[in-house]
Tab-separated table of C-alpha atoms and ligand atoms in Angstrom:
chain	number	residue	atom	x	y	z
A	14	MET	CA	-69.706	-84.561	6.055
A	15	THR	CA	-67.016	-82.243	4.762
A	16	THR	CA	-65.553	-79.744	7.149
A	17	ILE	CA	-65.011	-76.474	5.345
A	18	GLU	CA	-63.190	-74.580	8.083
A	19	GLY	CA	-63.716	-73.255	11.565
A	20	GLY	CA	-66.424	-75.813	12.295
A	21	GLU	CA	-68.513	-74.733	9.307
A	22	THR	CA	-69.785	-77.849	7.545
A	23	ASP	CA	-72.401	-78.786	4.986
A	24	ALA	CA	-74.600	-79.699	7.932
A	25	ASN	CA	-73.689	-76.574	9.881
A	26	PRO	CA	-73.586	-73.674	7.415
A	27	ALA	CA	-72.427	-70.193	8.339
A	28	VAL	CA	-75.970	-68.852	8.167
A	29	ARG	CA	-79.496	-70.228	8.057
A	30	ARG	CA	-81.448	-68.063	5.648
A	31	THR	CA	-85.141	-67.379	5.996
A	32	ASP	CA	-85.671	-69.418	2.814
A	33	ASP	CA	-84.068	-72.452	4.477
A	34	TRP	CA	-86.933	-72.908	6.959
A	35	ASP	CA	-89.481	-75.607	6.139
A	36	ALA	CA	-92.573	-73.684	5.002
A	37	GLY	CA	-94.935	-76.570	5.765
A	38	ARG	CA	-93.700	-76.809	9.340
A	39	LEU	CA	-94.055	-73.063	9.872
A	40	HIS	CA	-97.633	-73.246	8.569
A	41	GLU	CA	-98.401	-76.048	11.045
A	42	LEU	CA	-96.956	-74.058	13.936
A	43	ALA	CA	-98.904	-70.929	12.997
A	44	ALA	CA	-102.110	-72.965	12.687
A	45	GLU	CA	-101.581	-74.598	16.061
A	46	HIS	CA	-100.286	-71.632	18.066
A	47	ASP	CA	-101.735	-68.645	16.180
A	48	THR	CA	-99.826	-65.498	15.230
A	49	PRO	CA	-97.777	-63.465	15.897
A	50	LEU	CA	-95.510	-66.319	16.905
A	51	TYR	CA	-91.791	-66.523	17.498
A	52	VAL	CA	-90.177	-69.815	16.528
A	53	GLN	CA	-86.731	-70.459	18.013
A	54	ASP	CA	-84.814	-73.514	16.823
A	55	LEU	CA	-82.544	-74.790	19.584
A	56	ASP	CA	-80.719	-77.090	17.195
A	57	ARG	CA	-79.585	-74.042	15.241
A	58	VAL	CA	-78.548	-72.344	18.495
A	59	ARG	CA	-76.330	-75.352	19.204
A	60	GLU	CA	-74.863	-75.212	15.705
A	61	ASN	CA	-73.959	-71.559	16.166
A	62	CYS	CA	-72.291	-72.378	19.501
A	63	ASP	CA	-70.357	-75.211	17.864
A	64	ARG	CA	-69.002	-72.974	15.092
A	65	LEU	CA	-67.923	-70.336	17.593
A	66	LEU	CA	-66.134	-72.883	19.754
A	67	ALA	CA	-64.452	-74.397	16.701
A	68	ALA	CA	-63.256	-71.019	15.414
A	69	PHE	CA	-62.043	-69.887	18.858
A	70	PRO	CA	-60.802	-73.168	20.359
A	71	ASP	CA	-58.614	-71.567	23.041
A	72	ALA	CA	-60.924	-68.727	23.988
A	73	ASP	CA	-63.526	-68.403	26.732
A	74	VAL	CA	-66.789	-67.984	24.828
A	75	ARG	CA	-69.494	-66.187	26.787
A	76	TYR	CA	-73.022	-65.832	25.487
A	77	ALA	CA	-74.372	-62.302	26.022
A	78	VAL	CA	-77.743	-63.476	27.225
A	79	LYS	CA	-79.567	-60.219	26.572
A	80	ALA	CA	-79.956	-61.265	22.930
A	81	HIS	CA	-82.409	-63.987	23.968
A	82	THR	CA	-83.027	-65.023	27.571
A	83	GLY	CA	-85.533	-67.806	27.065
A	84	ARG	CA	-84.897	-70.626	29.528
A	85	ALA	CA	-84.635	-73.289	26.822
A	86	THR	CA	-82.158	-71.161	24.855
A	87	LEU	CA	-80.008	-70.602	27.946
A	88	GLU	CA	-80.005	-74.322	28.684
A	89	ALA	CA	-79.008	-75.149	25.113
A	90	VAL	CA	-76.152	-72.649	25.276
A	91	ARG	CA	-74.997	-73.989	28.637
A	92	GLU	CA	-75.036	-77.548	27.362
A	93	ALA	CA	-73.048	-76.451	24.305
A	94	GLY	CA	-70.326	-75.235	26.675
A	95	LEU	CA	-70.567	-71.439	26.614
A	96	ASP	CA	-70.521	-69.223	29.710
A	97	ALA	CA	-73.195	-66.580	30.372
A	98	GLU	CA	-72.597	-62.819	30.232
A	99	CYS	CA	-75.380	-60.974	32.058
A	100	ALA	CA	-76.311	-57.299	32.010
A	101	SER	CA	-78.693	-57.152	34.953
A	102	ALA	CA	-79.786	-58.888	38.147
A	103	GLY	CA	-82.683	-60.332	36.187
A	104	GLU	CA	-80.348	-61.918	33.671
A	105	VAL	CA	-78.173	-63.362	36.446
A	106	ASP	CA	-81.326	-64.795	38.006
A	107	ARG	CA	-82.345	-66.371	34.692
A	108	ALA	CA	-78.865	-67.787	34.067
A	109	LEU	CA	-78.781	-69.354	37.537
A	110	ALA	CA	-82.193	-70.891	36.943
A	111	ALA	CA	-80.908	-72.328	33.652
A	112	GLY	CA	-78.110	-74.078	35.537
A	113	PHE	CA	-75.069	-71.845	35.030
A	114	ASP	CA	-72.948	-71.987	38.153
A	115	GLY	CA	-70.857	-69.076	39.420
A	116	GLY	CA	-67.745	-70.058	37.513
A	117	ARG	CA	-69.655	-69.636	34.273
A	118	LEU	CA	-71.415	-66.403	35.224
A	119	HIS	CA	-70.219	-62.935	34.320
A	120	TYR	CA	-72.188	-59.882	35.358
A	121	THR	CA	-71.415	-56.627	33.555
A	122	ALA	CA	-72.509	-53.651	35.631
A	123	VAL	CA	-73.359	-50.519	33.624
A	124	ASN	CA	-74.590	-47.770	35.967
A	125	PRO	CA	-75.998	-50.608	38.068
A	126	PRO	CA	-79.092	-49.890	40.140
A	127	ALA	CA	-78.515	-50.491	43.869
A	128	ARG	CA	-80.989	-53.375	43.828
A	129	ASP	CA	-78.971	-55.111	41.114
A	130	LEU	CA	-75.694	-54.718	43.012
A	131	ASP	CA	-77.277	-55.950	46.233
A	132	TYR	CA	-78.604	-58.999	44.454
A	133	VAL	CA	-75.429	-59.895	42.578
A	134	VAL	CA	-73.149	-59.376	45.606
A	135	ASP	CA	-75.488	-61.674	47.493
A	136	VAL	CA	-75.258	-64.305	44.754
A	137	ALA	CA	-71.459	-63.961	44.763
A	138	GLU	CA	-71.388	-64.955	48.432
A	139	ARG	CA	-72.935	-68.287	47.491
A	140	GLU	CA	-71.152	-68.486	44.120
A	141	PRO	CA	-67.679	-67.019	44.745
A	142	ASP	CA	-66.504	-67.909	41.229
A	143	LEU	CA	-68.872	-65.368	39.716
A	144	THR	CA	-67.125	-62.410	38.068
A	145	ILE	CA	-68.340	-58.817	38.157
A	146	THR	CA	-67.263	-56.478	35.370
A	147	ALA	CA	-67.326	-52.779	36.238
A	148	GLY	CA	-66.563	-49.733	34.127
A	149	ALA	CA	-66.461	-46.823	36.587
A	150	VAL	CA	-64.548	-46.102	39.790
A	151	ASP	CA	-67.886	-45.252	41.382
A	152	THR	CA	-69.072	-48.775	40.691
A	153	LEU	CA	-65.917	-50.193	42.304
A	154	ASP	CA	-66.576	-48.050	45.377
A	155	ARG	CA	-70.172	-49.218	45.556
A	156	LEU	CA	-69.056	-52.849	45.347
A	157	ALA	CA	-66.485	-52.313	48.108
A	158	GLU	CA	-69.121	-50.603	50.275
A	159	ARG	CA	-71.131	-53.805	50.044
A	160	GLY	CA	-68.169	-55.796	51.305
A	161	TYR	CA	-67.411	-57.283	47.894
A	162	ASP	CA	-63.773	-58.250	47.375
A	163	GLY	CA	-64.249	-61.100	44.883
A	164	ARG	CA	-63.496	-61.610	41.207
A	165	LEU	CA	-63.478	-58.380	39.272
A	166	CYS	CA	-62.955	-57.458	35.664
A	167	LEU	CA	-62.348	-53.869	34.590
A	168	ARG	CA	-64.311	-52.589	31.628
A	169	VAL	CA	-62.198	-50.269	29.517
A	170	ASN	CA	-63.358	-47.720	26.979
A	171	PRO	CA	-61.010	-48.436	24.093
A	172	GLY	CA	-61.955	-45.296	22.188
A	173	VAL	CA	-63.045	-47.223	19.108
A	174	GLY	CA	-66.533	-48.378	18.274
A	175	ALA	CA	-68.293	-50.420	15.651
A	176	GLY	CA	-71.854	-51.324	14.984
A	177	HIS	CA	-74.778	-51.431	12.612
A	178	HIS	CA	-76.361	-48.326	14.169
A	179	GLU	CA	-75.078	-45.489	16.336
A	180	LYS	CA	-77.373	-46.573	19.191
A	181	VAL	CA	-75.429	-49.802	19.630
A	182	ARG	CA	-71.906	-48.488	19.108
A	183	THR	CA	-70.644	-48.681	22.653
A	184	GLY	CA	-66.885	-48.920	22.230
A	185	ALA	CA	-66.226	-45.197	22.106
A	186	ALA	CA	-69.308	-43.954	23.975
A	187	PRO	CA	-68.186	-42.391	27.253
A	188	LYS	CA	-71.049	-44.209	28.991
A	189	PHE	CA	-69.115	-47.463	28.850
A	190	GLY	CA	-65.890	-48.304	30.581
A	191	VAL	CA	-62.974	-46.467	32.140
A	192	PRO	CA	-61.184	-44.202	29.633
A	193	TYR	CA	-58.280	-46.046	28.050
A	194	ASP	CA	-55.590	-43.666	29.264
A	195	ARG	CA	-56.698	-44.077	32.889
A	196	ALA	CA	-57.350	-47.812	32.682
A	197	ALA	CA	-53.925	-48.993	33.839
A	198	ARG	CA	-54.007	-46.829	36.943
A	199	VAL	CA	-57.580	-47.798	37.817
A	200	ALA	CA	-56.750	-51.468	37.243
A	201	ARG	CA	-53.795	-51.319	39.635
A	202	GLU	CA	-55.910	-49.632	42.292
A	203	ALA	CA	-58.685	-52.166	41.779
A	204	ALA	CA	-56.221	-55.026	42.169
A	205	GLY	CA	-55.610	-53.828	45.726
A	206	ARG	CA	-59.290	-54.064	46.631
A	207	PHE	CA	-60.582	-56.987	44.569
A	208	ASP	CA	-59.397	-60.169	42.924
A	209	LEU	CA	-58.728	-58.515	39.560
A	210	VAL	CA	-58.969	-61.257	36.940
A	211	GLY	CA	-59.450	-59.512	33.631
A	212	ILE	CA	-59.916	-56.497	31.424
A	213	HIS	CA	-62.846	-56.073	29.085
A	214	ALA	CA	-64.065	-53.979	26.176
A	215	HIS	CA	-67.076	-54.271	23.898
A	216	ALA	CA	-67.142	-52.285	20.669
A	217	GLY	CA	-70.856	-52.481	19.987
A	218	SER	CA	-72.951	-54.692	17.836
A	219	GLY	CA	-72.676	-55.563	14.195
A	220	ILE	CA	-69.040	-56.335	13.396
A	221	ASP	CA	-69.354	-56.973	9.686
A	222	PRO	CA	-66.843	-58.196	7.150
A	223	ASP	CA	-66.068	-54.562	6.216
A	224	GLN	CA	-65.721	-53.399	9.810
A	225	LEU	CA	-62.911	-55.677	10.873
A	226	ASP	CA	-60.513	-52.746	11.058
A	227	SER	CA	-62.150	-51.208	14.097
A	228	HIS	CA	-62.406	-54.656	15.704
A	229	ARG	CA	-58.668	-55.126	15.109
A	230	GLU	CA	-57.946	-51.718	16.576
A	231	LEU	CA	-59.924	-52.443	19.751
A	232	VAL	CA	-58.378	-55.874	20.183
A	233	SER	CA	-54.879	-54.588	19.670
A	234	ARG	CA	-55.336	-51.831	22.256
A	235	MET	CA	-56.617	-54.408	24.746
A	236	GLY	CA	-53.657	-56.694	24.067
A	237	GLU	CA	-51.304	-53.784	24.648
A	238	LEU	CA	-52.994	-52.867	27.930
A	239	ALA	CA	-52.849	-56.485	29.107
A	240	ARG	CA	-49.113	-56.639	28.383
A	241	GLU	CA	-48.541	-53.376	30.218
A	242	LEU	CA	-50.427	-54.614	33.294
A	243	THR	CA	-48.737	-57.998	33.417
A	244	ASP	CA	-45.214	-56.909	32.444
A	245	PRO	CA	-42.791	-58.598	34.842
A	246	GLY	CA	-40.073	-56.094	33.896
A	247	ALA	CA	-42.038	-52.900	34.568
A	248	PRO	CA	-39.836	-50.390	36.419
A	249	THR	CA	-42.224	-49.390	39.202
A	250	ASP	CA	-45.318	-51.601	39.209
A	251	ALA	CA	-45.549	-55.246	40.147
A	252	PRO	CA	-47.165	-57.336	37.413
A	253	LEU	CA	-50.860	-58.099	37.874
A	254	ASP	CA	-51.971	-61.688	37.904
A	255	LEU	CA	-54.738	-61.489	35.281
A	256	GLU	CA	-56.569	-64.457	33.763
A	257	TYR	CA	-58.084	-63.051	30.604
A	258	VAL	CA	-58.628	-60.265	28.104
A	259	ASP	CA	-62.280	-60.019	27.021
A	260	VAL	CA	-62.766	-58.297	23.672
A	261	GLY	CA	-66.564	-58.332	23.732
A	262	GLY	CA	-69.204	-59.352	21.235
A	263	GLY	CA	-70.695	-57.742	18.175
A	264	PHE	CA	-70.268	-60.602	15.722
A	265	GLY	CA	-72.542	-59.659	12.834
A	266	VAL	CA	-75.089	-61.783	11.027
A	267	PRO	CA	-76.223	-61.299	7.417
A	268	TYR	CA	-79.717	-59.862	7.700
A	269	ARG	CA	-79.917	-59.077	3.997
A	270	GLU	CA	-80.461	-62.015	1.679
A	271	ASP	CA	-77.463	-61.038	-0.437
A	272	ALA	CA	-75.104	-60.256	2.453
A	273	GLU	CA	-72.205	-62.602	3.061
A	274	PRO	CA	-72.060	-64.360	6.413
A	275	LEU	CA	-69.206	-63.427	8.699
A	276	ASP	CA	-66.094	-65.455	7.967
A	277	LEU	CA	-65.677	-66.623	11.541
A	278	PRO	CA	-62.276	-68.259	11.110
A	279	ALA	CA	-61.010	-65.032	9.512
A	280	VAL	CA	-62.380	-62.990	12.421
A	281	ALA	CA	-60.729	-65.406	14.846
A	282	GLU	CA	-57.415	-65.106	13.027
A	283	ALA	CA	-57.637	-61.306	12.898
A	284	THR	CA	-58.433	-61.299	16.614
A	285	ARG	CA	-55.487	-63.520	17.552
A	286	ASP	CA	-53.206	-61.475	15.327
A	287	ALA	CA	-54.316	-58.157	16.738
A	288	VAL	CA	-54.246	-59.145	20.384
A	289	GLY	CA	-50.638	-60.281	20.114
A	290	ASP	CA	-48.768	-62.362	22.657
A	291	LEU	CA	-50.896	-62.573	25.795
A	292	ARG	CA	-48.225	-64.360	27.849
A	293	GLY	CA	-50.570	-67.076	29.016
A	294	LEU	CA	-53.680	-64.924	29.480
A	295	ALA	CA	-56.816	-66.311	27.900
A	296	LEU	CA	-58.778	-64.510	25.217
A	297	ALA	CA	-62.508	-64.150	25.888
A	298	ILE	CA	-65.329	-63.187	23.527
A	299	GLU	CA	-68.989	-62.374	24.202
A	300	PRO	CA	-71.202	-63.006	21.191
A	301	GLY	CA	-74.930	-62.481	21.703
A	302	ARG	CA	-76.628	-61.940	18.372
A	303	TYR	CA	-74.453	-64.473	16.559
A	304	VAL	CA	-75.640	-67.292	18.817
A	305	VAL	CA	-79.369	-66.830	18.358
A	306	ALA	CA	-80.271	-64.477	15.470
A	307	ASP	CA	-80.672	-66.943	12.603
A	308	ALA	CA	-82.239	-69.520	14.946
A	309	GLY	CA	-85.460	-67.502	15.081
A	310	VAL	CA	-88.284	-66.309	12.848
A	311	LEU	CA	-91.365	-64.271	13.644
A	312	LEU	CA	-94.542	-65.548	11.984
A	313	THR	CA	-97.256	-63.026	11.250
A	314	ARG	CA	-100.457	-63.135	9.236
A	315	VAL	CA	-101.677	-60.655	6.634
A	316	ASN	CA	-105.018	-59.127	7.606
A	317	THR	CA	-105.276	-56.142	5.250
A	318	VAL	CA	-104.080	-55.430	1.711
A	319	LYS	CA	-104.532	-51.830	0.687
A	320	PRO	CA	-103.526	-50.543	-2.727
A	321	THR	CA	-102.569	-46.881	-2.644
A	322	PRO	CA	-101.333	-44.679	-5.482
A	323	GLY	CA	-97.701	-45.016	-4.420
A	324	GLU	CA	-97.464	-48.537	-3.052
A	325	THR	CA	-99.403	-51.434	-1.621
A	326	VAL	CA	-99.667	-51.429	2.151
A	327	VAL	CA	-99.825	-54.895	3.675
A	328	GLY	CA	-101.217	-54.945	7.212
A	329	VAL	CA	-100.056	-57.751	9.495
A	330	ASP	CA	-100.847	-58.822	13.053
A	331	ALA	CA	-97.283	-58.327	14.372
A	332	GLY	CA	-95.932	-54.868	15.023
A	333	MET	CA	-93.075	-52.932	16.535
A	334	THR	CA	-94.197	-54.170	19.945
A	335	ASP	CA	-93.301	-57.703	18.847
A	336	LEU	CA	-90.149	-56.867	16.868
A	337	LEU	CA	-88.773	-53.433	17.634
A	338	ARG	CA	-85.562	-53.490	15.607
A	339	PRO	CA	-86.897	-52.022	12.337
A	340	ALA	CA	-88.560	-49.098	14.160
A	341	MET	CA	-85.686	-48.510	16.554
A	342	TYR	CA	-82.635	-49.132	14.379
A	343	ASP	CA	-84.038	-48.998	10.835
A	344	ALA	CA	-82.990	-52.632	10.862
A	345	TYR	CA	-83.538	-54.819	7.825
A	346	HIS	CA	-85.219	-58.182	8.338
A	347	PRO	CA	-85.879	-60.508	5.423
A	348	ILE	CA	-89.579	-61.160	4.795
A	349	ARG	CA	-90.768	-64.318	3.094
A	350	ASN	CA	-94.339	-64.877	1.994
A	351	LEU	CA	-95.263	-68.437	2.895
A	352	GLY	CA	-98.661	-68.209	1.230
A	353	GLY	CA	-102.154	-69.041	2.349
A	354	ALA	CA	-103.387	-70.879	5.392
A	355	ASP	CA	-103.835	-74.122	3.492
A	356	GLY	CA	-100.123	-74.665	3.681
A	357	GLU	CA	-99.754	-74.647	-0.076
A	358	PRO	CA	-96.569	-73.025	-1.248
A	359	THR	CA	-97.022	-69.515	-2.515
A	360	PRO	CA	-98.437	-69.849	-6.032
A	361	ALA	CA	-95.694	-69.371	-8.552
A	362	ASP	CA	-97.993	-67.229	-10.656
A	363	ARG	CA	-98.078	-64.494	-8.023
A	364	GLU	CA	-95.507	-61.959	-9.105
A	365	GLU	CA	-93.236	-59.999	-6.821
A	366	THR	CA	-94.524	-56.565	-6.019
A	367	PRO	CA	-93.178	-53.678	-3.928
A	368	VAL	CA	-95.001	-53.508	-0.621
A	369	THR	CA	-94.877	-51.769	2.725
A	370	VAL	CA	-95.512	-54.252	5.527
A	371	ALA	CA	-97.027	-52.464	8.508
A	372	GLY	CA	-98.231	-53.506	11.950
A	373	PRO	CA	-101.265	-52.509	14.021
A	374	ILE	CA	-99.594	-49.849	16.210
A	375	CYS	CA	-100.487	-46.148	15.945
A	376	GLU	CA	-96.964	-45.114	14.953
A	377	THR	CA	-95.645	-44.328	11.493
A	378	GLY	CA	-92.477	-46.194	12.402
A	379	ASP	CA	-94.444	-49.393	12.875
A	380	THR	CA	-93.351	-50.915	9.580
A	381	PHE	CA	-91.211	-53.952	8.858
A	382	CYS	CA	-90.251	-52.717	5.394
A	383	THR	CA	-91.168	-50.033	2.900
A	384	ASN	CA	-91.458	-50.572	-0.806
A	385	ARG	CA	-89.811	-53.958	-0.768
A	386	ALA	CA	-90.460	-56.527	-3.493
A	387	ILE	CA	-91.920	-59.724	-2.084
A	388	THR	CA	-94.342	-62.278	-3.525
A	389	ARG	CA	-97.618	-60.351	-3.719
A	390	PRO	CA	-99.439	-60.927	-0.411
A	391	ALA	CA	-103.116	-61.723	-0.080
A	392	ARG	CA	-105.246	-61.545	3.045
A	393	GLY	CA	-104.631	-64.678	5.134
A	394	ASP	CA	-101.082	-65.232	3.893
A	395	LEU	CA	-98.451	-66.172	6.440
A	396	LEU	CA	-95.260	-64.096	6.433
A	397	ALA	CA	-91.985	-65.139	8.035
A	398	VAL	CA	-89.913	-62.219	9.295
A	399	GLY	CA	-86.462	-63.744	9.335
A	400	ILE	CA	-83.303	-63.574	11.460
A	401	ALA	CA	-85.505	-62.570	14.371
A	402	GLY	CA	-84.006	-64.728	17.118
A	403	ALA	CA	-81.816	-61.991	18.613
A	404	TYR	CA	-83.252	-58.883	20.276
A	405	GLY	CA	-86.686	-59.966	19.005
A	406	TYR	CA	-88.820	-61.326	21.828
A	407	GLU	CA	-86.317	-59.698	24.190
A	408	MET	CA	-87.385	-56.222	23.150
A	409	ALA	CA	-91.093	-57.039	22.896
A	410	ASN	CA	-93.305	-54.756	24.940
A	411	GLN	CA	-96.941	-53.940	25.615
A	412	TYR	CA	-97.186	-50.480	24.032
A	413	ASN	CA	-100.687	-49.784	22.684
A	414	SER	CA	-101.810	-52.348	25.271
A	415	ARG	CA	-100.736	-55.196	23.046
A	416	PRO	CA	-100.173	-58.550	24.736
A	417	ARG	CA	-96.761	-59.983	23.900
A	418	PRO	CA	-96.644	-62.796	21.337
A	419	ALA	CA	-96.148	-66.499	21.996
A	420	GLU	CA	-92.865	-68.305	21.442
A	421	VAL	CA	-92.233	-71.942	20.637
A	422	ALA	CA	-88.857	-73.644	20.846
A	423	LEU	CA	-87.965	-76.415	18.420
A	424	ALA	CA	-85.690	-79.239	19.517
A	425	ASP	CA	-85.223	-82.214	17.205
A	426	GLY	CA	-88.211	-80.825	15.326
A	427	GLU	CA	-90.474	-81.051	18.411
A	428	ALA	CA	-92.210	-77.789	19.298
A	429	THR	CA	-92.719	-76.667	22.892
A	430	VAL	CA	-94.463	-73.469	23.948
A	431	VAL	CA	-91.823	-71.705	26.026
A	432	ARG	CA	-93.612	-68.365	26.444
A	433	ARG	CA	-97.359	-68.524	26.145
A	434	ARG	CA	-99.193	-65.749	24.361
A	435	GLU	CA	-100.104	-62.981	26.783
A	436	ARG	CA	-103.795	-62.384	27.347
A	437	LEU	CA	-105.606	-59.088	27.818
A	438	ALA	CA	-105.685	-59.854	31.549
A	439	ASP	CA	-101.868	-59.877	31.595
A	440	LEU	CA	-101.939	-56.217	30.568
A	441	THR	CA	-103.688	-55.138	33.748
A	442	ARG	CA	-102.240	-57.678	36.173
A	443	VAL	CA	-99.723	-55.327	37.788
A	444	GLU	CA	-102.345	-52.605	38.217
A	445	ARG	CA	-104.798	-55.006	39.791
A	446	GLU	CA	-102.137	-56.370	42.128
A	447	SER	CA	-101.134	-52.823	43.083
A	448	ALA	CA	-104.714	-51.999	43.995
A	449	GLU	CA	-104.755	-55.030	46.273
A	450	VAL	CA	-101.536	-53.938	47.942
A	451	ASP	CA	-102.933	-50.452	48.606
A	452	ARG	CA	-106.058	-51.765	50.184
B	231	PLP	C1	-74.703	-56.620	24.128
B	231	PLP	C2	-73.387	-57.016	24.607
B	231	PLP	C3	-72.700	-58.065	23.976
B	231	PLP	C4	-73.244	-58.816	22.778
B	231	PLP	O1	-73.435	-58.044	21.661
B	231	PLP	P1	-73.875	-58.772	20.309
B	231	PLP	O2	-73.870	-57.706	19.295
B	231	PLP	O3	-75.228	-59.319	20.526
B	231	PLP	O4	-72.878	-59.832	20.034
B	231	PLP	C5	-71.489	-58.447	24.508
B	231	PLP	N1	-70.958	-57.814	25.579
B	231	PLP	C6	-71.587	-56.805	26.197
B	231	PLP	C7	-70.950	-56.178	27.374
B	231	PLP	C8	-72.809	-56.367	25.732
B	231	PLP	O5	-73.419	-55.363	26.355
């Protein structure tokens, strides 16, 4: 096996394309478990973890679990050696269940509901190595009111953002973090009330090869702030005893077939360069999407083919309730026609034709692509919607009273149902239970 660089090898390429999945295996899974079906390959999750750790050998690598919280995924990530970055009490609960102990748990509180704070402060009593990241003085006050004086990291708004869509560009959005020019003062005050261990910023999602400049800018501002806070020669302030500078996630993946994968070693080098001398502080990163995106596909079956004057509309059994990203972010996902149910490869004599692939939801936005050339679909064909492992099942919902899809995890090629398909009865369960409570 030849190592290329940064842990990327022939056996562990920088991206797994939708075409790289074994069509026969996907047909078997669809036949056995029905569609729509998420398939998440834990071996690929491990490979992604390995490349990250190889590219950032000295950094703390924390998986932002909101990209995919399945128990098996969390366990694979834990075994690979990453920490867990959680955005809610529910995610902390899931990470604990998957075996992360406090020292590997980071909870980032964004306008945290009281219930979430109560829960996490309670966990921190049992797991004192847990770290809470907060981005508002109000949040610090609310933690102190609950008697919390443990490990704290201050989220800073660096004033620069990046991302594939404005809805996920968080770096400059005032919602996130303490404004940069007040961060030093707030950090010093926080150090008097908590065990201040780090500073944090997250620019948003979708750092792409052409967006490295804003990443560099964010990282360099964070390095500067860290040096200011820990400067032993500062005229008035005692240096703070910080452990790390966390520069967030947002590592992009190539959704388009012709897009280049992120050059991880180059990103790592740019990050080290930009952060400068940290005087012994550790660098931390928080990739979410990068860990799981290309480990997953969504399988869906064609049920309707409708020629119209402008285009051919291909109706499928998955919709925006199963994979929200196209409707919400205009996100591009590759779509591969795997052919008919017999498992035969798509006949070579079927030409490519521009199609709109649409789901069953009563919303115009419920389309996976418009006018895209794919191998001409026929009713019964199986389609693989690719790079669907991140923010796929996680964002699934029951709009239009649609049960959520099933998910299988692959490990060493073995498939295990990790989230069974919801039934119609699941749609009304909470209502029925509420009626019982009222009685
Ligand atoms: C969502 C999020 C991440 C991960 O973002 P990706 O684009 O999935 O890498 C990291 N840190 C924080 C605080 C986040 O909210």
